[in-house]
DNA sequence: CTGTTAGCGCTTTCAA
DNA sequence: TTGAAAGCGCTAACAG
């Protein structure tokens, strides 16, 4: 079943069928309707590769997510929500989605950029901060429109979307302050990662604003994983003047800190309040349940898609300030979820 | 940069370039090498849509995962590993991957099958058990090769890959028995879902083999989520003769059961041992850490891809028994992870 | 409003 | 071993 066959059966030319099915204005309503019905009846679907070939556009976006294994434990649960959000937003905008594979190291020609060219992809969305990736840098430096979520990469046709990490951290600290806490420590992620640095900055800003002292020992760097959180917790609680509350830049570390407290027979939240970041699945499963700063995965996905579309539709036709895109924030707000680990009554 | 340009610069015809780049035998080694080098230098990459159009095959597989929101909480962490495994296995077999979107309800013509036809997809991999989906059934009934992971759907060109749920459950029960437990209860998933039913069957078989009595009250049905596990735990522990061990068919329910024990001031694993199923992230984060039956996501992904490829390569050329596919098990073994919730010393 | 026609970039006969 | 030429299914000028 192809367009020629459909044209034959409708008694019109292929051009008319094409016009009818593509909603071109020049077709009479009657013919369009007739062709539509027949197409639906016969189960006709246009051949996309053929369309792509002639139109020189594929309506397809590439998706890159996490190259190595490194980040696996880190962003896992978060990632799936993001993936889902991106997929939904993209399909609502009538784009197709192609999953790009990490290029094999043994094939020098394989690269994200190659894949984009081969498939006529119109843009790429990049999820998570990948380990320093050469292929990704080549892509970012190219003329391919890219939108990165929570990813530090820049290029001429590149946008970055991320949660408002600083504001999220601030909100967490403020929440703890409101609860009466005055000695609030933090466990950070690896500070070379932007989100980790931003969350620390938010913590500092909040403390400053609230007039809280931040002794040097109150800032401990972790690696986002459980054990580092527990070790940091051990250290903090062993201080001469231990904190009464901890803000951890990641949920796994927050849970680790709760374990540290438990090992000292301290009760959470009575003796130590804890707030994490990310709202991973486990946050709602542990006991006490973990208060956390949730990222809005849907909003992130939508913002990324909106930003990418802005890059796609006539990059230079309208003045920057007038583009719809700019209305969509590249910084997505977070939401504080108060649960047992910081709820006085719990 | 296209094949014509490359041909011109190499001083040969496009046909020769095509043959050289596609490893056809009829090209002299010298020309092939020369063309290869030039192609690499010029950064030439063949246009896939054009190839697809003429070859009538796309080397592309579609991926369907979770239609509704329902399953969201359920299989989440598991899914991402699966996705990753499928992506890797597919790219090793030189297939591209297209993410399919749940068809919009308001467009009667949109369907998975349509998408497959439009893009010339050669097969589809389906992840997770979706809610009773009409579109999916249409697809399964078609001539499109499909491989489902943990999904109950059948059709003429369909294979199903799943973990050995029964054996996994058996192993869990046996483990508890070895620890000295004789009163072992179970919390099941919704029994209309195959994995849930299979896990229950494994539990029963193990009990029978080990000579353990299974009073009717020892089997409680849950919904795979936390709360149902806690409620089931409450009920089991309130029995006149409460179990000393619980096998839950899902980790969230297992964690719920641990909460129930904690609320009664029972110690896990001393007063109650618990084993779950799936090895979600939280299993390693809760305290005590949760023993569980882990599914091998990589193996599942690889098995699905292998099975699908078996369907693709000459479905009827070789007798069934001789196909390479049949060497790859459609049932993937699980692995028991013993952690704190069932470790005597813990 | 509709039809005719010329390709899009590639692979694949068929001839040489 | 190579080249010339046809055509995959579709869209987009250009005519009518």
PDB file of C-alpha atoms in Angstrom, chain B residues 39-262:
ATOM      1  CA  UNK B  39      35.058   8.430   3.038  1.00  0.00           C
ATOM      2  CA  UNK B  40      36.534   8.626   6.491  1.00  0.00           C
ATOM      3  CA  UNK B  41      38.512  11.733   5.605  1.00  0.00           C
ATOM      4  CA  UNK B  42      35.543  13.517   4.187  1.00  0.00           C
ATOM      5  CA  UNK B  43      33.340  12.419   7.034  1.00  0.00           C
ATOM      6  CA  UNK B  44      30.921  10.738   4.683  1.00  0.00           C
ATOM      7  CA  UNK B  45      28.063   8.824   6.235  1.00  0.00           C
ATOM      8  CA  UNK B  46      25.466   7.094   4.108  1.00  0.00           C
ATOM      9  CA  UNK B  47      21.979   8.507   4.287  1.00  0.00           C
ATOM     10  CA  UNK B  48      19.935   5.929   6.129  1.00  0.00           C
ATOM     11  CA  UNK B  49      16.500   6.991   4.956  1.00  0.00           C
ATOM     12  CA  UNK B  50      17.678   6.642   1.372  1.00  0.00           C
ATOM     13  CA  UNK B  51      19.136   3.227   2.091  1.00  0.00           C
ATOM     14  CA  UNK B  52      15.978   2.190   3.830  1.00  0.00           C
ATOM     15  CA  UNK B  53      13.910   3.316   0.908  1.00  0.00           C
ATOM     16  CA  UNK B  54      15.740   1.280  -1.643  1.00  0.00           C
ATOM     17  CA  UNK B  55      16.665  -1.747   0.430  1.00  0.00           C
ATOM     18  CA  UNK B  56      13.262  -1.971   2.013  1.00  0.00           C
ATOM     19  CA  UNK B  57      14.732  -2.539   5.379  1.00  0.00           C
ATOM     20  CA  UNK B  58      15.680  -0.082   8.035  1.00  0.00           C
ATOM     21  CA  UNK B  59      17.806  -2.096  10.428  1.00  0.00           C
ATOM     22  CA  UNK B  60      15.709  -0.419  13.038  1.00  0.00           C
ATOM     23  CA  UNK B  61      13.808  -1.932  15.932  1.00  0.00           C
ATOM     24  CA  UNK B  62      10.980  -0.252  17.742  1.00  0.00           C
ATOM     25  CA  UNK B  63      10.786  -0.103  21.483  1.00  0.00           C
ATOM     26  CA  UNK B  64       7.594   0.075  23.451  1.00  0.00           C
ATOM     27  CA  UNK B  65       7.685   0.580  27.144  1.00  0.00           C
ATOM     28  CA  UNK B  66       4.948   1.144  29.635  1.00  0.00           C
ATOM     29  CA  UNK B  67       1.974   2.801  28.124  1.00  0.00           C
ATOM     30  CA  UNK B  68       0.093   4.160  31.055  1.00  0.00           C
ATOM     31  CA  UNK B  69       1.149   5.621  34.322  1.00  0.00           C
ATOM     32  CA  UNK B  70      -0.140   2.635  36.219  1.00  0.00           C
ATOM     33  CA  UNK B  71       2.994   0.587  36.183  1.00  0.00           C
ATOM     34  CA  UNK B  72       5.144   3.586  37.029  1.00  0.00           C
ATOM     35  CA  UNK B  73       5.864   2.809  40.618  1.00  0.00           C
ATOM     36  CA  UNK B  74       6.019  -0.850  39.975  1.00  0.00           C
ATOM     37  CA  UNK B  75       8.834  -1.690  37.712  1.00  0.00           C
ATOM     38  CA  UNK B  76      10.643   1.574  37.616  1.00  0.00           C
ATOM     39  CA  UNK B  77      14.220   0.811  38.563  1.00  0.00           C
ATOM     40  CA  UNK B  78      14.124  -2.488  36.875  1.00  0.00           C
ATOM     41  CA  UNK B  79      13.035  -0.895  33.639  1.00  0.00           C
ATOM     42  CA  UNK B  80      15.968   1.385  33.204  1.00  0.00           C
ATOM     43  CA  UNK B  81      18.418  -1.471  33.424  1.00  0.00           C
ATOM     44  CA  UNK B  82      16.382  -3.332  30.897  1.00  0.00           C
ATOM     45  CA  UNK B  83      16.294  -0.375  28.567  1.00  0.00           C
ATOM     46  CA  UNK B  84      20.013  -0.066  28.837  1.00  0.00           C
ATOM     47  CA  UNK B  85      20.569  -3.750  28.185  1.00  0.00           C
ATOM     48  CA  UNK B  86      18.298  -3.779  25.178  1.00  0.00           C
ATOM     49  CA  UNK B  87      19.960  -0.733  23.731  1.00  0.00           C
ATOM     50  CA  UNK B  88      23.392  -2.251  24.101  1.00  0.00           C
ATOM     51  CA  UNK B  89      22.471  -5.648  22.725  1.00  0.00           C
ATOM     52  CA  UNK B  90      20.697  -4.107  19.786  1.00  0.00           C
ATOM     53  CA  UNK B  91      23.514  -1.824  18.839  1.00  0.00           C
ATOM     54  CA  UNK B  92      25.956  -4.681  19.026  1.00  0.00           C
ATOM     55  CA  UNK B  93      23.818  -6.385  16.433  1.00  0.00           C
ATOM     56  CA  UNK B  94      23.921  -3.195  14.351  1.00  0.00           C
ATOM     57  CA  UNK B  95      20.328  -2.263  14.794  1.00  0.00           C
ATOM     58  CA  UNK B  96      19.032   1.188  15.436  1.00  0.00           C
ATOM     59  CA  UNK B  97      16.443   1.895  18.035  1.00  0.00           C
ATOM     60  CA  UNK B  98      13.316   3.938  17.774  1.00  0.00           C
ATOM     61  CA  UNK B  99      11.232   4.772  20.797  1.00  0.00           C
ATOM     62  CA  UNK B 100       7.556   4.306  20.080  1.00  0.00           C
ATOM     63  CA  UNK B 101       4.969   6.477  21.717  1.00  0.00           C
ATOM     64  CA  UNK B 102       1.712   5.403  23.123  1.00  0.00           C
ATOM     65  CA  UNK B 103      -0.779   6.256  20.411  1.00  0.00           C
ATOM     66  CA  UNK B 104      -3.017   9.163  21.165  1.00  0.00           C
ATOM     67  CA  UNK B 105      -6.489   8.030  21.999  1.00  0.00           C
ATOM     68  CA  UNK B 106      -8.066  10.712  19.866  1.00  0.00           C
ATOM     69  CA  UNK B 107      -6.404   9.560  16.677  1.00  0.00           C
ATOM     70  CA  UNK B 108      -8.019   6.342  15.543  1.00  0.00           C
ATOM     71  CA  UNK B 109      -5.365   5.701  12.930  1.00  0.00           C
ATOM     72  CA  UNK B 110      -2.441   6.019  15.273  1.00  0.00           C
ATOM     73  CA  UNK B 111      -1.226   2.706  16.486  1.00  0.00           C
ATOM     74  CA  UNK B 112       1.952   0.852  17.116  1.00  0.00           C
ATOM     75  CA  UNK B 113       1.387  -1.090  13.939  1.00  0.00           C
ATOM     76  CA  UNK B 114       1.087   2.124  11.954  1.00  0.00           C
ATOM     77  CA  UNK B 115       4.325   3.381  13.396  1.00  0.00           C
ATOM     78  CA  UNK B 116       6.039   0.147  12.468  1.00  0.00           C
ATOM     79  CA  UNK B 117       4.852   0.400   8.904  1.00  0.00           C
ATOM     80  CA  UNK B 118       5.657   4.058   8.534  1.00  0.00           C
ATOM     81  CA  UNK B 119       9.196   3.654   9.673  1.00  0.00           C
ATOM     82  CA  UNK B 120       9.800   0.273   8.146  1.00  0.00           C
ATOM     83  CA  UNK B 121      10.640  -1.144  11.522  1.00  0.00           C
ATOM     84  CA  UNK B 122      11.732  -4.719  11.410  1.00  0.00           C
ATOM     85  CA  UNK B 123      10.590  -5.760  14.812  1.00  0.00           C
ATOM     86  CA  UNK B 124       9.509  -4.522  18.180  1.00  0.00           C
ATOM     87  CA  UNK B 125      10.599  -5.084  21.728  1.00  0.00           C
ATOM     88  CA  UNK B 126       8.012  -4.600  24.412  1.00  0.00           C
ATOM     89  CA  UNK B 127       8.985  -3.911  27.991  1.00  0.00           C
ATOM     90  CA  UNK B 128       6.830  -4.446  31.071  1.00  0.00           C
ATOM     91  CA  UNK B 129       3.310  -5.659  31.245  1.00  0.00           C
ATOM     92  CA  UNK B 130       1.164  -2.818  30.045  1.00  0.00           C
ATOM     93  CA  UNK B 131      -2.400  -2.481  31.060  1.00  0.00           C
ATOM     94  CA  UNK B 132      -4.642  -4.362  28.743  1.00  0.00           C
ATOM     95  CA  UNK B 133      -3.783  -2.480  25.595  1.00  0.00           C
ATOM     96  CA  UNK B 134      -5.723  -2.788  22.397  1.00  0.00           C
ATOM     97  CA  UNK B 135      -2.978  -1.297  20.250  1.00  0.00           C
ATOM     98  CA  UNK B 136      -0.548  -3.794  21.569  1.00  0.00           C
ATOM     99  CA  UNK B 137      -2.861  -6.643  20.788  1.00  0.00           C
ATOM    100  CA  UNK B 138      -3.233  -5.460  17.223  1.00  0.00           C
ATOM    101  CA  UNK B 139       0.506  -5.417  16.921  1.00  0.00           C
ATOM    102  CA  UNK B 140       0.919  -8.870  18.384  1.00  0.00           C
ATOM    103  CA  UNK B 141      -1.660 -10.238  16.000  1.00  0.00           C
ATOM    104  CA  UNK B 142       0.158  -8.811  12.984  1.00  0.00           C
ATOM    105  CA  UNK B 143       3.092 -10.206  11.091  1.00  0.00           C
ATOM    106  CA  UNK B 144       5.529  -7.910  12.888  1.00  0.00           C
ATOM    107  CA  UNK B 145       8.112  -9.837  14.887  1.00  0.00           C
ATOM    108  CA  UNK B 146       7.790  -8.951  18.554  1.00  0.00           C
ATOM    109  CA  UNK B 147       9.722  -9.847  21.646  1.00  0.00           C
ATOM    110  CA  UNK B 148       8.163  -9.141  25.004  1.00  0.00           C
ATOM    111  CA  UNK B 149      10.033  -8.993  28.257  1.00  0.00           C
ATOM    112  CA  UNK B 150       7.929  -9.900  31.228  1.00  0.00           C
ATOM    113  CA  UNK B 151       4.884  -9.305  29.135  1.00  0.00           C
ATOM    114  CA  UNK B 152       1.979 -11.560  28.520  1.00  0.00           C
ATOM    115  CA  UNK B 153       1.169 -11.272  24.886  1.00  0.00           C
ATOM    116  CA  UNK B 154       1.047 -13.824  22.178  1.00  0.00           C
ATOM    117  CA  UNK B 155       0.769 -13.824  18.458  1.00  0.00           C
ATOM    118  CA  UNK B 156       2.054 -15.578  15.391  1.00  0.00           C
ATOM    119  CA  UNK B 157       5.408 -13.827  15.402  1.00  0.00           C
ATOM    120  CA  UNK B 158       5.887 -13.302  19.031  1.00  0.00           C
ATOM    121  CA  UNK B 159       8.305 -14.481  21.660  1.00  0.00           C
ATOM    122  CA  UNK B 160       8.274 -13.862  25.347  1.00  0.00           C
ATOM    123  CA  UNK B 161      11.327 -13.605  27.529  1.00  0.00           C
ATOM    124  CA  UNK B 162      11.101 -13.574  31.256  1.00  0.00           C
ATOM    125  CA  UNK B 163      12.921 -14.316  34.429  1.00  0.00           C
ATOM    126  CA  UNK B 164      12.505 -17.706  35.960  1.00  0.00           C
ATOM    127  CA  UNK B 165      10.008 -16.407  38.439  1.00  0.00           C
ATOM    128  CA  UNK B 166       9.070 -19.784  39.828  1.00  0.00           C
ATOM    129  CA  UNK B 167      12.645 -20.889  40.377  1.00  0.00           C
ATOM    130  CA  UNK B 168      13.480 -17.554  41.961  1.00  0.00           C
ATOM    131  CA  UNK B 169      10.656 -17.904  44.428  1.00  0.00           C
ATOM    132  CA  UNK B 170      11.662 -21.463  45.163  1.00  0.00           C
ATOM    133  CA  UNK B 171      15.206 -20.374  45.886  1.00  0.00           C
ATOM    134  CA  UNK B 172      13.960 -17.740  48.282  1.00  0.00           C
ATOM    135  CA  UNK B 173      11.833 -20.192  50.206  1.00  0.00           C
ATOM    136  CA  UNK B 174      14.594 -22.755  50.263  1.00  0.00           C
ATOM    137  CA  UNK B 175      16.966 -20.159  51.626  1.00  0.00           C
ATOM    138  CA  UNK B 176      14.567 -19.357  54.437  1.00  0.00           C
ATOM    139  CA  UNK B 177      14.091 -23.041  55.127  1.00  0.00           C
ATOM    140  CA  UNK B 178      17.838 -23.542  55.357  1.00  0.00           C
ATOM    141  CA  UNK B 179      17.921 -20.785  57.953  1.00  0.00           C
ATOM    142  CA  UNK B 180      15.627 -22.924  60.038  1.00  0.00           C
ATOM    143  CA  UNK B 181      12.315 -21.286  59.239  1.00  0.00           C
ATOM    144  CA  UNK B 182       9.334 -23.592  59.079  1.00  0.00           C
ATOM    145  CA  UNK B 183       6.485 -21.106  59.104  1.00  0.00           C
ATOM    146  CA  UNK B 184       6.970 -19.203  55.870  1.00  0.00           C
ATOM    147  CA  UNK B 185       4.225 -16.992  54.504  1.00  0.00           C
ATOM    148  CA  UNK B 186       4.036 -15.149  51.218  1.00  0.00           C
ATOM    149  CA  UNK B 187       2.726 -11.847  49.929  1.00  0.00           C
ATOM    150  CA  UNK B 188       1.829 -12.115  46.259  1.00  0.00           C
ATOM    151  CA  UNK B 189       1.306  -9.602  43.493  1.00  0.00           C
ATOM    152  CA  UNK B 190      -1.993  -9.275  41.643  1.00  0.00           C
ATOM    153  CA  UNK B 191      -2.488 -12.859  40.589  1.00  0.00           C
ATOM    154  CA  UNK B 192      -3.794 -12.056  37.144  1.00  0.00           C
ATOM    155  CA  UNK B 193      -0.284 -10.924  36.238  1.00  0.00           C
ATOM    156  CA  UNK B 194       1.838 -13.830  35.069  1.00  0.00           C
ATOM    157  CA  UNK B 195       4.942 -12.942  37.089  1.00  0.00           C
ATOM    158  CA  UNK B 196       2.880 -12.777  40.255  1.00  0.00           C
ATOM    159  CA  UNK B 197       1.230 -16.097  39.536  1.00  0.00           C
ATOM    160  CA  UNK B 198       4.515 -17.754  38.700  1.00  0.00           C
ATOM    161  CA  UNK B 199       6.164 -16.553  41.886  1.00  0.00           C
ATOM    162  CA  UNK B 200       3.317 -17.913  43.923  1.00  0.00           C
ATOM    163  CA  UNK B 201       3.577 -21.235  42.116  1.00  0.00           C
ATOM    164  CA  UNK B 202       7.283 -21.376  42.938  1.00  0.00           C
ATOM    165  CA  UNK B 203       6.542 -20.652  46.573  1.00  0.00           C
ATOM    166  CA  UNK B 204       3.986 -23.432  46.718  1.00  0.00           C
ATOM    167  CA  UNK B 205       6.215 -25.901  44.966  1.00  0.00           C
ATOM    168  CA  UNK B 206       9.097 -25.212  47.349  1.00  0.00           C
ATOM    169  CA  UNK B 207       6.881 -25.562  50.387  1.00  0.00           C
ATOM    170  CA  UNK B 208       5.548 -28.813  49.111  1.00  0.00           C
ATOM    171  CA  UNK B 209       8.977 -30.162  48.363  1.00  0.00           C
ATOM    172  CA  UNK B 210      10.242 -29.144  51.776  1.00  0.00           C
ATOM    173  CA  UNK B 211       7.214 -30.534  53.539  1.00  0.00           C
ATOM    174  CA  UNK B 212       6.053 -27.186  54.859  1.00  0.00           C
ATOM    175  CA  UNK B 213       2.431 -26.630  55.615  1.00  0.00           C
ATOM    176  CA  UNK B 214       0.854 -23.678  53.859  1.00  0.00           C
ATOM    177  CA  UNK B 215      -2.262 -22.634  55.758  1.00  0.00           C
ATOM    178  CA  UNK B 216      -4.571 -20.582  53.639  1.00  0.00           C
ATOM    179  CA  UNK B 217      -3.933 -17.464  55.712  1.00  0.00           C
ATOM    180  CA  UNK B 218      -0.258 -17.620  54.826  1.00  0.00           C
ATOM    181  CA  UNK B 219      -0.941 -16.444  51.296  1.00  0.00           C
ATOM    182  CA  UNK B 220      -1.930 -12.777  51.094  1.00  0.00           C
ATOM    183  CA  UNK B 221      -2.427 -10.925  47.861  1.00  0.00           C
ATOM    184  CA  UNK B 222      -0.944  -7.447  47.471  1.00  0.00           C
ATOM    185  CA  UNK B 223      -0.541  -5.014  44.606  1.00  0.00           C
ATOM    186  CA  UNK B 224       3.257  -4.767  44.482  1.00  0.00           C
ATOM    187  CA  UNK B 225       3.244  -1.420  46.290  1.00  0.00           C
ATOM    188  CA  UNK B 226       4.497  -0.524  49.731  1.00  0.00           C
ATOM    189  CA  UNK B 227       1.228  -0.124  51.569  1.00  0.00           C
ATOM    190  CA  UNK B 228      -0.204  -3.413  50.462  1.00  0.00           C
ATOM    191  CA  UNK B 229       2.917  -5.074  51.854  1.00  0.00           C
ATOM    192  CA  UNK B 230       2.535  -3.364  55.173  1.00  0.00           C
ATOM    193  CA  UNK B 231      -1.129  -4.308  55.433  1.00  0.00           C
ATOM    194  CA  UNK B 232      -0.339  -7.884  54.508  1.00  0.00           C
ATOM    195  CA  UNK B 233       2.431  -7.911  57.097  1.00  0.00           C
ATOM    196  CA  UNK B 234       0.055  -6.597  59.741  1.00  0.00           C
ATOM    197  CA  UNK B 235      -2.361  -9.361  58.957  1.00  0.00           C
ATOM    198  CA  UNK B 236       0.207 -12.121  58.905  1.00  0.00           C
ATOM    199  CA  UNK B 237       1.824 -11.067  62.155  1.00  0.00           C
ATOM    200  CA  UNK B 238      -1.532 -10.881  63.873  1.00  0.00           C
ATOM    201  CA  UNK B 239      -2.275 -14.530  63.170  1.00  0.00           C
ATOM    202  CA  UNK B 240      -2.516 -16.993  66.015  1.00  0.00           C
ATOM    203  CA  UNK B 241       0.467 -18.758  64.604  1.00  0.00           C
ATOM    204  CA  UNK B 242       2.347 -15.985  62.829  1.00  0.00           C
ATOM    205  CA  UNK B 243       5.033 -16.809  60.284  1.00  0.00           C
ATOM    206  CA  UNK B 244       8.677 -16.447  61.214  1.00  0.00           C
ATOM    207  CA  UNK B 245       9.569 -15.609  57.647  1.00  0.00           C
ATOM    208  CA  UNK B 246       7.899 -13.876  54.731  1.00  0.00           C
ATOM    209  CA  UNK B 247       8.618 -14.155  51.057  1.00  0.00           C
ATOM    210  CA  UNK B 248       7.201 -11.157  49.216  1.00  0.00           C
ATOM    211  CA  UNK B 249       6.830 -11.226  45.439  1.00  0.00           C
ATOM    212  CA  UNK B 250       8.101  -7.655  45.184  1.00  0.00           C
ATOM    213  CA  UNK B 251      10.602  -5.521  47.055  1.00  0.00           C
ATOM    214  CA  UNK B 252       8.249  -2.698  47.898  1.00  0.00           C
ATOM    215  CA  UNK B 253       5.872  -5.143  49.534  1.00  0.00           C
ATOM    216  CA  UNK B 254       8.783  -6.756  51.352  1.00  0.00           C
ATOM    217  CA  UNK B 255       9.797  -3.387  52.738  1.00  0.00           C
ATOM    218  CA  UNK B 256       6.201  -2.807  53.760  1.00  0.00           C
ATOM    219  CA  UNK B 257       6.275  -6.070  55.665  1.00  0.00           C
ATOM    220  CA  UNK B 258       9.427  -4.943  57.443  1.00  0.00           C
ATOM    221  CA  UNK B 259       7.616  -1.791  58.484  1.00  0.00           C
ATOM    222  CA  UNK B 260       4.803  -3.905  59.884  1.00  0.00           C
ATOM    223  CA  UNK B 261       7.310  -5.875  61.918  1.00  0.00           C
ATOM    224  CA  UNK B 262       8.966  -2.718  63.166  1.00  0.00           C
TER     225      UNK B 262
END
